[in-house]
XYZ file of C-alpha atoms in Angstrom:
649
model
C 0.021 0.095 0.171
C 2.764 2.154 0.949
C 4.489 1.383 -2.441
C 1.228 1.508 -4.838
C -1.432 3.624 -2.966
C -4.069 0.730 -2.793
C -7.094 1.589 -0.836
C -8.134 -1.759 1.211
C -9.675 -2.799 3.834
C -9.131 -6.272 5.904
C -12.220 -8.839 7.149
C -11.135 -11.111 9.443
C -13.430 -14.143 9.122
C -11.772 -16.279 11.823
C -13.277 -16.205 15.078
C -11.601 -14.396 17.988
C -9.210 -12.843 15.510
C -9.589 -9.488 17.190
C -5.747 -9.574 18.741
C -4.470 -9.439 15.291
C -6.279 -6.260 13.693
C -6.458 -4.356 17.565
C -2.507 -4.896 17.543
C -2.325 -4.027 13.935
C -4.287 -0.585 14.616
C -2.537 0.159 17.792
C 1.122 0.046 15.791
C -0.370 2.221 12.972
C -1.089 4.830 15.388
C -4.930 4.715 14.447
C -6.000 3.001 17.669
C -4.524 5.864 19.882
C -5.815 8.336 17.695
C -8.926 7.249 18.406
C -8.693 6.425 22.007
C -6.131 8.912 23.398
C -6.212 7.005 26.631
C -4.636 3.933 25.243
C -1.184 5.634 24.247
C 1.770 4.393 22.568
C 3.609 4.047 25.886
C 4.131 1.549 28.387
C 0.993 2.820 30.156
C -0.934 2.770 26.928
C 0.406 -0.822 25.991
C -0.765 -1.941 29.632
C -4.365 -0.514 29.222
C -4.566 -2.161 25.663
C -3.522 -5.666 27.037
C -5.930 -5.361 30.153
C -8.877 -4.158 28.362
C -8.557 -6.937 25.774
C -11.233 -10.030 26.101
C -12.205 -8.398 29.363
C -15.791 -7.515 30.816
C -16.062 -4.113 30.184
C -13.233 -4.030 27.954
C -13.085 -4.815 24.030
C -14.164 -8.263 22.499
C -11.888 -11.079 21.320
C -13.407 -10.652 17.855
C -12.737 -7.780 15.172
C -15.956 -5.867 16.563
C -17.395 -2.482 15.769
C -14.661 -0.822 18.341
C -11.775 -1.971 16.237
C -10.597 0.780 13.775
C -10.547 -0.660 10.427
C -13.240 -3.107 10.793
C -16.779 -3.748 9.170
C -16.987 -7.418 9.947
C -17.003 -8.471 13.482
C -16.356 -12.607 12.866
C -18.013 -13.565 15.824
C -20.646 -15.474 14.150
C -19.097 -17.133 11.529
C -19.722 -17.386 7.813
C -20.063 -13.758 6.567
C -16.833 -12.656 5.908
C -17.011 -12.990 1.886
C -20.487 -11.575 1.642
C -19.257 -8.489 3.600
C -16.570 -8.401 1.435
C -18.341 -8.590 -1.867
C -20.949 -6.199 -0.787
C -18.276 -3.396 0.338
C -16.355 -3.489 -3.178
C -19.376 -3.251 -5.357
C -19.804 0.288 -6.965
C -16.602 0.713 -5.366
C -13.676 0.712 -8.170
C -10.693 1.762 -6.276
C -11.252 -0.656 -3.053
C -9.499 -4.215 -2.486
C -11.329 -5.976 0.157
C -8.727 -8.881 1.587
C -11.088 -11.107 3.292
C -9.367 -14.106 5.330
C -11.699 -17.169 5.696
C -10.861 -19.457 8.479
C -11.160 -23.332 7.529
C -13.626 -23.659 10.495
C -15.773 -20.837 9.020
C -15.443 -22.401 5.935
C -17.346 -25.189 6.927
C -20.438 -23.080 7.292
C -23.619 -23.043 5.236
C -23.279 -19.305 4.817
C -19.621 -19.406 3.540
C -20.090 -22.118 1.272
C -22.548 -20.327 -0.534
C -20.384 -17.069 -0.744
C -17.811 -18.299 -2.881
C -19.950 -17.180 -6.115
C -19.656 -13.478 -5.476
C -17.203 -13.293 -8.206
C -20.162 -14.287 -10.716
C -21.519 -10.571 -9.878
C -18.430 -8.493 -10.122
C -17.907 -6.104 -12.902
C -14.238 -5.515 -12.910
C -14.942 -2.286 -14.697
C -17.055 -0.342 -12.148
C -16.655 -2.774 -9.315
C -13.499 -3.012 -6.932
C -12.019 -6.574 -5.647
C -12.206 -9.292 -3.229
C -9.264 -11.202 -2.415
C -9.807 -14.258 -0.617
C -7.263 -15.956 1.756
C -8.785 -19.314 2.657
C -6.227 -20.010 5.678
C -5.993 -23.749 6.363
C -4.393 -24.251 9.609
C -5.872 -27.958 10.307
C -8.034 -27.487 13.158
C -11.321 -25.861 14.942
C -11.971 -25.955 18.683
C -11.831 -29.902 19.305
C -11.108 -31.545 16.018
C -9.688 -31.307 12.591
C -11.415 -29.012 9.689
C -12.821 -30.793 6.642
C -10.745 -28.850 3.869
C -7.417 -29.026 5.857
C -7.705 -33.041 5.573
C -8.749 -33.284 2.030
C -6.136 -33.641 -0.674
C -5.135 -30.310 -1.625
C -5.561 -31.141 -5.332
C -9.395 -31.632 -4.502
C -9.646 -28.203 -2.983
C -7.993 -26.631 -5.373
C -10.428 -27.994 -7.935
C -13.170 -26.904 -5.557
C -11.869 -23.085 -5.851
C -11.324 -23.470 -9.457
C -14.842 -24.656 -9.900
C -16.240 -21.499 -8.665
C -14.133 -19.437 -10.758
C -10.941 -18.520 -9.086
C -6.965 -18.750 -9.932
C -5.743 -20.710 -7.014
C -2.261 -19.651 -5.456
C -0.729 -21.149 -2.766
C 1.468 -21.005 0.199
C 2.511 -23.728 2.550
C 4.889 -24.352 5.353
C 6.277 -23.497 8.731
C 10.031 -22.025 7.990
C 10.597 -18.623 8.971
C 11.605 -16.492 7.413
C 10.560 -18.332 4.303
C 7.197 -18.442 4.813
C 6.832 -14.465 5.075
C 8.890 -13.946 1.970
C 6.965 -16.597 0.178
C 3.448 -14.984 1.311
C 4.713 -11.409 0.494
C 5.405 -12.270 -2.925
C 2.035 -14.421 -3.745
C 0.172 -11.123 -2.315
C 2.221 -9.097 -4.759
C 1.436 -11.758 -7.472
C -2.045 -11.578 -6.370
C -2.453 -7.992 -6.566
C -0.678 -7.640 -10.021
C -3.444 -10.018 -11.384
C -6.298 -7.986 -9.886
C -4.982 -4.696 -11.409
C -4.347 -6.485 -14.711
C -8.107 -7.546 -14.817
C -8.828 -4.158 -13.908
C -7.187 -2.500 -16.287
C -8.200 -4.594 -19.349
C -11.799 -3.731 -18.192
C -11.608 0.123 -17.684
C -9.611 0.549 -20.870
C -12.115 -1.311 -23.155
C -9.714 -4.328 -23.845
C -12.071 -7.062 -21.997
C -13.916 -9.612 -23.801
C -16.527 -9.697 -21.370
C -16.047 -12.908 -20.082
C -16.073 -13.476 -16.277
C -12.389 -12.941 -15.208
C -10.365 -15.750 -13.163
C -10.092 -13.452 -9.979
C -7.194 -14.815 -7.727
C -7.509 -16.789 -4.351
C -4.750 -17.472 -1.573
C -4.776 -20.982 0.117
C -2.574 -20.708 3.176
C -1.556 -23.544 5.006
C 0.556 -23.156 8.330
C 0.168 -25.031 11.779
C -2.190 -24.140 14.100
C -0.601 -22.583 17.265
C 2.142 -21.527 14.905
C 5.366 -20.079 16.983
C 3.423 -20.908 20.414
C 4.753 -23.599 22.617
C 5.258 -26.947 20.815
C 4.358 -29.080 24.118
C 2.922 -28.405 27.569
C 3.026 -31.043 30.081
C 4.095 -33.645 27.719
C 1.416 -32.972 25.331
C 1.685 -31.754 21.847
C 0.335 -28.119 21.328
C 1.528 -26.596 17.966
C -0.058 -27.922 15.106
C -3.197 -29.519 16.617
C -6.426 -28.391 18.067
C -5.255 -27.911 21.248
C -3.660 -24.687 20.459
C -7.149 -23.204 19.706
C -7.599 -21.920 23.379
C -5.130 -20.845 25.960
C -2.369 -23.172 25.615
C -0.767 -22.080 29.081
C -3.809 -21.864 31.568
C -1.656 -21.951 34.917
C 0.768 -19.151 34.600
C -0.738 -17.748 37.792
C 0.104 -20.889 39.815
C 2.360 -23.068 37.896
C 6.082 -21.456 37.759
C 6.935 -23.680 34.592
C 4.025 -22.284 32.567
C 5.225 -18.755 33.780
C 8.560 -19.411 32.320
C 7.419 -21.276 29.429
C 5.022 -18.113 28.769
C 8.072 -15.659 28.997
C 10.314 -17.624 26.683
C 7.405 -17.521 24.212
C 6.765 -13.630 24.357
C 10.563 -12.874 24.079
C 10.990 -15.121 21.067
C 9.437 -12.231 19.352
C 12.041 -10.088 20.293
C 10.047 -7.116 21.755
C 13.239 -5.032 22.708
C 13.605 -4.692 18.789
C 10.067 -3.453 18.413
C 9.532 -1.000 21.327
C 11.802 1.707 22.823
C 12.422 2.170 26.450
C 9.113 4.057 26.866
C 7.173 1.287 25.499
C 6.611 3.366 22.079
C 7.091 1.392 18.844
C 10.170 1.901 17.263
C 10.995 3.805 14.347
C 11.513 0.919 11.668
C 7.909 -0.495 12.861
C 6.082 2.899 12.490
C 7.780 3.462 8.957
C 6.035 0.107 7.702
C 2.757 1.510 8.140
C 1.046 3.639 5.229
C 0.255 7.167 6.040
C -3.125 8.526 6.770
C -6.079 6.791 5.481
C -3.850 4.327 3.440
C -3.552 2.541 6.629
C -6.280 -0.118 6.767
C -7.109 0.913 10.328
C -7.947 4.168 9.328
C -9.925 3.683 6.038
C -12.604 5.775 5.668
C -14.480 2.695 3.741
C -14.530 1.129 7.203
C -16.108 3.768 8.678
C -18.668 4.297 5.643
C -20.802 7.192 7.203
C -17.692 9.356 6.345
C -18.208 8.523 2.846
C -22.344 8.465 2.468
C -24.054 10.824 0.262
C -27.497 11.316 0.409
C -29.800 9.882 -2.201
C -31.233 11.772 -4.972
C -34.777 10.753 -4.431
C -37.726 11.636 -6.540
C -40.879 12.877 -4.891
C -42.670 10.007 -3.759
C -45.712 11.879 -4.222
C -45.346 11.326 -8.104
C -46.045 7.829 -8.071
C -49.215 8.113 -5.703
C -52.641 6.275 -6.532
C -55.509 8.036 -6.840
C -57.861 6.951 -4.110
C -60.705 8.964 -4.349
C -62.539 7.297 -1.403
C -61.605 4.127 0.707
C -61.583 0.657 -0.301
C -62.919 1.704 -4.064
C -59.660 0.696 -5.605
C -57.783 -2.390 -5.437
C -54.130 -2.251 -6.443
C -50.914 -4.222 -5.956
C -49.131 -1.631 -3.719
C -45.655 -2.762 -4.013
C -45.580 -2.158 -7.818
C -45.940 1.373 -6.996
C -42.694 1.420 -4.972
C -41.125 -0.700 -7.785
C -41.620 2.281 -10.051
C -40.236 4.821 -7.478
C -36.838 2.280 -7.128
C -36.526 2.403 -10.556
C -36.207 6.101 -10.961
C -33.934 5.811 -7.586
C -31.562 3.509 -9.711
C -31.859 5.923 -12.430
C -30.516 8.854 -10.521
C -28.224 7.073 -8.226
C -25.988 4.805 -10.564
C -23.149 4.190 -8.088
C -24.609 4.287 -4.939
C -28.286 2.340 -4.698
C -28.462 -1.455 -5.240
C -31.779 -3.931 -4.624
C -30.754 -7.270 -3.425
C -33.345 -9.884 -3.906
C -33.314 -13.860 -3.928
C -34.734 -14.435 -7.385
C -37.924 -12.636 -6.650
C -38.090 -9.061 -8.046
C -40.656 -9.367 -10.352
C -42.585 -11.840 -8.427
C -42.328 -8.886 -5.804
C -44.019 -6.682 -8.312
C -40.610 -4.590 -8.336
C -39.746 -5.514 -11.948
C -40.084 -1.766 -12.909
C -36.247 -1.465 -12.175
C -35.515 -3.664 -15.155
C -36.534 -0.659 -16.942
C -33.374 0.750 -16.146
C -30.798 -1.962 -14.979
C -30.771 -5.143 -15.592
C -29.692 -8.159 -12.979
C -25.823 -8.473 -12.421
C -24.457 -11.348 -13.674
C -20.735 -12.044 -14.892
C -21.245 -15.577 -16.068
C -22.550 -16.638 -19.816
C -25.752 -15.593 -20.883
C -28.299 -16.983 -23.526
C -30.655 -15.575 -25.735
C -33.397 -16.651 -23.399
C -32.236 -14.765 -20.899
C -34.043 -11.419 -19.950
C -32.556 -8.233 -18.186
C -29.417 -9.745 -17.144
C -25.874 -9.313 -17.941
C -22.440 -8.028 -17.001
C -23.615 -4.181 -16.876
C -26.695 -5.110 -14.722
C -26.801 -3.715 -11.019
C -29.955 -5.496 -9.610
C -28.519 -8.017 -7.316
C -30.244 -11.500 -7.742
C -29.113 -14.650 -6.196
C -31.136 -17.401 -4.548
C -29.597 -17.037 -1.279
C -31.095 -14.602 1.490
C -27.488 -14.874 3.478
C -25.772 -13.502 -0.034
C -28.469 -11.068 -0.412
C -28.350 -9.708 3.191
C -24.739 -9.688 3.593
C -24.105 -8.058 0.170
C -26.404 -5.296 1.561
C -24.604 -4.858 4.964
C -21.324 -4.742 2.939
C -22.805 -1.831 0.850
C -24.545 0.091 3.573
C -21.474 -0.205 6.125
C -18.944 1.455 2.957
C -21.196 4.007 2.836
C -23.938 3.207 0.151
C -27.691 2.852 0.064
C -29.718 -0.538 -0.696
C -32.957 -2.624 -0.194
C -33.211 -6.148 0.557
C -36.437 -7.732 -0.566
C -37.775 -11.234 0.041
C -40.808 -13.232 0.987
C -41.393 -12.915 4.566
C -41.252 -16.575 5.541
C -37.822 -16.842 4.035
C -36.508 -13.916 5.902
C -35.876 -16.115 8.566
C -33.155 -17.713 6.678
C -31.115 -14.780 7.446
C -32.833 -13.427 10.600
C -29.421 -14.199 12.425
C -27.848 -11.958 10.334
C -30.494 -9.065 10.985
C -29.837 -9.514 14.873
C -25.902 -9.458 14.414
C -26.398 -6.115 12.243
C -28.385 -4.684 14.753
C -25.845 -5.552 17.569
C -23.271 -3.736 15.345
C -25.361 -0.638 15.128
C -26.323 -0.553 18.729
C -22.226 -0.619 19.727
C -21.806 1.865 16.785
C -24.058 4.198 18.427
C -22.153 4.486 21.303
C -18.845 5.374 19.572
C -18.496 9.075 18.731
C -15.894 8.457 15.915
C -18.247 6.007 13.976
C -19.937 8.328 11.596
C -23.784 7.014 10.993
C -24.317 5.001 7.680
C -27.354 4.304 5.385
C -29.976 1.892 7.067
C -30.376 -1.528 6.444
C -33.916 -1.496 4.705
C -35.611 -5.118 4.529
C -39.053 -5.391 2.619
C -41.010 -8.544 3.296
C -43.869 -9.589 0.752
C -45.868 -12.987 0.172
C -46.888 -12.449 3.390
C -48.313 -15.366 5.524
C -52.259 -14.501 5.248
C -51.951 -14.671 1.449
C -49.795 -17.945 1.355
C -52.685 -20.741 1.847
C -52.134 -21.885 -2.115
C -48.200 -22.430 -1.013
C -48.772 -24.339 2.410
C -47.539 -24.241 5.613
C -44.083 -23.700 4.599
C -44.393 -20.449 3.418
C -46.293 -19.031 6.293
C -43.951 -17.708 8.543
C -44.440 -14.157 9.972
C -41.288 -14.494 12.514
C -38.891 -11.670 11.738
C -41.192 -9.091 13.059
C -40.639 -10.766 16.197
C -36.604 -11.032 15.875
C -36.733 -7.206 14.919
C -38.742 -6.308 17.753
C -35.791 -7.596 20.149
C -33.743 -4.800 18.998
C -33.652 -1.592 20.702
C -36.068 1.001 19.706
C -33.312 3.568 18.711
C -31.869 0.772 16.167
C -34.546 -1.027 14.700
C -38.038 0.058 13.174
C -41.024 -2.244 11.915
C -43.430 -0.431 9.501
C -46.891 -2.020 8.571
C -48.096 0.313 5.843
C -51.871 -0.484 4.821
C -51.821 0.423 1.313
C -49.608 1.850 -1.608
C -49.561 5.516 -0.621
C -48.506 4.627 2.997
C -45.954 2.139 1.536
C -44.588 4.934 -0.792
C -44.373 7.571 2.236
C -42.704 4.774 4.450
C -40.198 3.947 1.973
C -39.011 7.687 1.255
C -38.582 8.017 4.762
C -36.387 4.833 5.334
C -34.041 5.491 2.341
C -33.500 8.756 3.862
C -32.708 7.486 7.412
C -29.405 6.368 8.894
C -28.293 3.421 11.149
C -31.559 1.763 11.435
C -32.903 -1.789 10.753
C -36.234 -0.825 8.903
C -38.265 -3.731 8.256
C -41.279 -2.920 5.920
C -44.271 -5.370 5.567
C -46.885 -5.340 3.140
C -48.153 -8.030 0.701
C -47.668 -7.894 -3.030
C -51.333 -9.299 -4.102
C -53.989 -6.770 -5.298
C -55.717 -5.420 -1.941
C -58.096 -2.513 -1.039
C -56.222 1.113 -0.892
C -57.603 3.163 1.823
C -55.842 6.729 1.699
C -55.063 9.446 -0.782
C -51.384 10.622 -0.797
C -51.851 13.417 1.750
C -53.628 11.504 4.012
C -51.190 8.784 3.803
C -48.413 11.018 5.007
C -50.416 12.568 7.716
C -51.176 8.933 8.916
C -47.525 7.812 8.579
C -46.251 10.896 10.183
C -48.564 10.495 13.236
C -48.101 6.707 13.396
C -51.647 5.899 14.032
C -55.142 7.771 13.370
C -58.757 7.210 13.923
C -60.433 6.160 10.503
C -63.551 8.193 10.906
C -65.203 6.966 8.000
C -64.801 2.916 8.861
C -66.941 3.384 12.531
C -69.992 5.174 13.753
C -68.395 6.964 16.560
C -69.635 10.639 16.002
C -67.494 12.120 18.912
C -70.080 13.171 21.059
C -69.244 10.541 23.724
C -67.154 7.643 24.550
C -67.382 4.638 21.951
C -68.695 1.276 23.084
C -66.184 -0.846 20.783
C -62.705 0.156 19.661
C -61.406 -1.807 16.622
C -57.661 -1.182 16.443
C -55.876 -2.450 13.152
C -52.006 -2.464 12.136
C -51.077 -3.419 8.663
C -52.607 -4.386 5.533
C -54.501 -7.517 6.160
C -56.784 -6.512 8.966
C -59.050 -3.586 6.967
C -58.749 -5.885 3.791
C -60.431 -8.660 5.818
C -63.088 -6.417 7.270
C -63.536 -3.278 5.439
C -66.484 -1.999 7.414
C -66.288 -3.024 10.647
C -69.269 -0.998 11.864
C -71.475 -2.633 9.307
C -70.586 -5.896 10.356
C -71.599 -5.165 13.937
C -74.582 -3.642 12.697
C -75.706 -6.733 10.815
C -75.322 -8.643 13.991
C -77.783 -6.350 15.602
C -75.481 -4.082 17.505
C -77.210 -0.949 16.269
C -76.719 0.934 19.524
C -73.248 0.472 19.356
C -70.891 3.426 18.908
C -67.969 1.689 17.040
C -64.409 3.429 16.245
C -61.715 2.184 14.175
C -57.922 2.952 14.955
C -55.687 2.385 12.001
C -52.034 1.744 12.988
C -49.035 2.726 10.927
C -46.539 1.418 13.831
C -43.028 2.239 14.293
C -42.192 -0.464 16.578
C -40.676 -1.180 19.070
C -41.468 1.420 21.337
C -39.913 3.722 23.077
C -39.523 6.191 21.204
C -41.336 6.243 17.925
C -40.466 8.541 15.072
C -43.808 9.951 14.697
C -44.935 9.657 18.460
C -42.943 9.689 21.599
C -43.939 7.267 23.800
C -46.456 9.236 25.967
C -48.217 10.308 22.993
C -48.660 6.945 21.539
C -50.006 5.310 24.890
C -52.264 8.161 25.512
C -53.630 7.897 21.801
C -54.199 4.212 22.056
C -55.873 4.591 25.697
C -57.885 8.008 25.013
C -61.579 7.447 25.199
C -61.040 3.909 25.370
C -64.134 2.106 26.816
C -64.531 -0.299 29.507
C -66.183 -2.551 27.108
C -65.060 -4.391 24.326
C -61.648 -3.750 22.243
C -61.032 -5.548 19.304
C -57.573 -5.539 17.699
C -56.079 -7.247 14.573
C -52.234 -7.486 15.169
C -51.299 -8.922 11.617
C -48.569 -10.947 13.263
C -47.944 -13.633 15.211
C -49.087 -13.646 18.635
C -45.922 -12.312 20.440
C -46.117 -9.146 18.653
C -49.399 -8.197 20.310
C -47.922 -7.568 23.778
C -45.628 -5.219 22.237
C -47.995 -3.167 20.479
C -48.422 0.323 21.168
C -50.404 1.339 24.122
C -51.397 -2.307 25.223
C -52.287 -4.612 26.607
C -52.896 -2.735 30.055
C -54.855 -3.464 33.087
C -56.303 -6.855 31.189
C -55.892 -8.909 28.196
C -57.559 -6.198 26.054
C -55.681 -6.950 22.740
C -56.818 -10.132 21.038
C -56.038 -11.388 17.579
C -59.239 -11.996 15.335
C -61.688 -11.620 18.197
C -63.658 -9.596 21.062
C -61.984 -9.836 24.502
C -63.682 -8.564 27.788
C -61.514 -6.859 30.427
C -61.387 -9.887 32.477
C -60.588 -12.255 29.839
């Protein structure tokens, strides 16, 4: 990087790899710049050591507190998807992604090698995967390390890589061979990009380099402890010398081990790195620990968004018009693509058209670097709509894309969003921790659109009915995650505009793609969404003169679709004397606080003039959501799904 000026970020896939990246950031000086109390002196070094992997300190993973990181590596399997997402529309960036051989056994990682099938070297950056085969995980061997090297090479070549291999345990020979291999890989990447960017590319998918590194587990650590072999075995995965406090022999071995690195040549008498060590680091933002790409909010530009009102449906009166609500969103996203050619992407597992978002294909095809045939439609190397039948890839690519400062949307069927639900949780944790760090700039939000909802999937069966992600998101903090249940197309447009402008949230939008009644004109929808909830006076019989006898509370698209005129239904049942009020909610859960309504106003609105008699609530999601709904239940089980519940029920 000092010689070439290459911009790069390092993504550490192996679990508990934090020590290497924290140490590198400390030696580069970035760590002390961000955390001045951890200075480059003896006291600062002592603080650095004592806080590492300690309660109240910093994790043993490459977490959000680590300068230069966009990937924690705590939950294994996502290093490549984050790397590929980071380099999309980022032509000058190199993502160096180290894959541990334990991580290589996970499903998400096994499915993510195919990222090279979606890169365009003309406009995208590059990913250099380094598969580190050190032979073992916590308590046994790893699969790829025990395979014949030729089999591993054929596997990776089949994914489209040019495999470069480095193996051994000799020092300094391994350092020299690995450095030469890195330089060779970088040269191959630059050649691929140069040909593509100077018009000399034939359009075929390039064969990108990948390095397989084989070295002993626990390399340079104690060879044996108590007569039991450590180096090169699974035993070195944990703490090889666990008795240093009570066992003088262990303490002596630890001292010999640490002195073998010759610290007196690396640090001066004050504990500061010596000049030769400091001179190794690039300057300024070329340091990987100081790269603005790893603090993507610094690079974020607001999207050029059209006026969402231009895409509104005409709704002269409620429930007289039926339409596919997401189709209007697709038209909006089409123009977002057009106006933001290098900072917005849609990620979807083979369902873009099915989700009624196909208007985007009017301005961009699907990205695909493999061969195409005459029967293929809207697909090719120049496309920027990301379709791959992997929720893990789509979710992870979007995370890498937003964490490096760009904007996007992940759209999928509601039931199958649970495939990547753990990624949603982990991203929420990242955003929560980042919010506590003043040096972390806010990044574009992770926007998730769920269609093909549970209640409209009887034809597909029970396998397609799974409204679980909303419950997952509700476990996140209210200043990190939001859930939106727009009841119609115009509310969806207002919600989408808000989410695409937001920063550092998980925004979950749930609405069905099938034709449904349209309830609100565009200005009514804007007001409704801004307030967060409202009384739909046209749907009830309450004239406001007194307290209503019955309140019907609904959130989302399905409940009003099932019973568009609830007051009329009650009258048919002989309840002519009851005053009925219909409350429609566009909640931004979880509470508190709510964007449109603070906690006190939300609770007050839900309880205002609430009768002592009956409350009917159609909470469109699963039972676990109802207890988290705005304003209830309180003082008794007043909120029920699909029924009238008395105060003592």
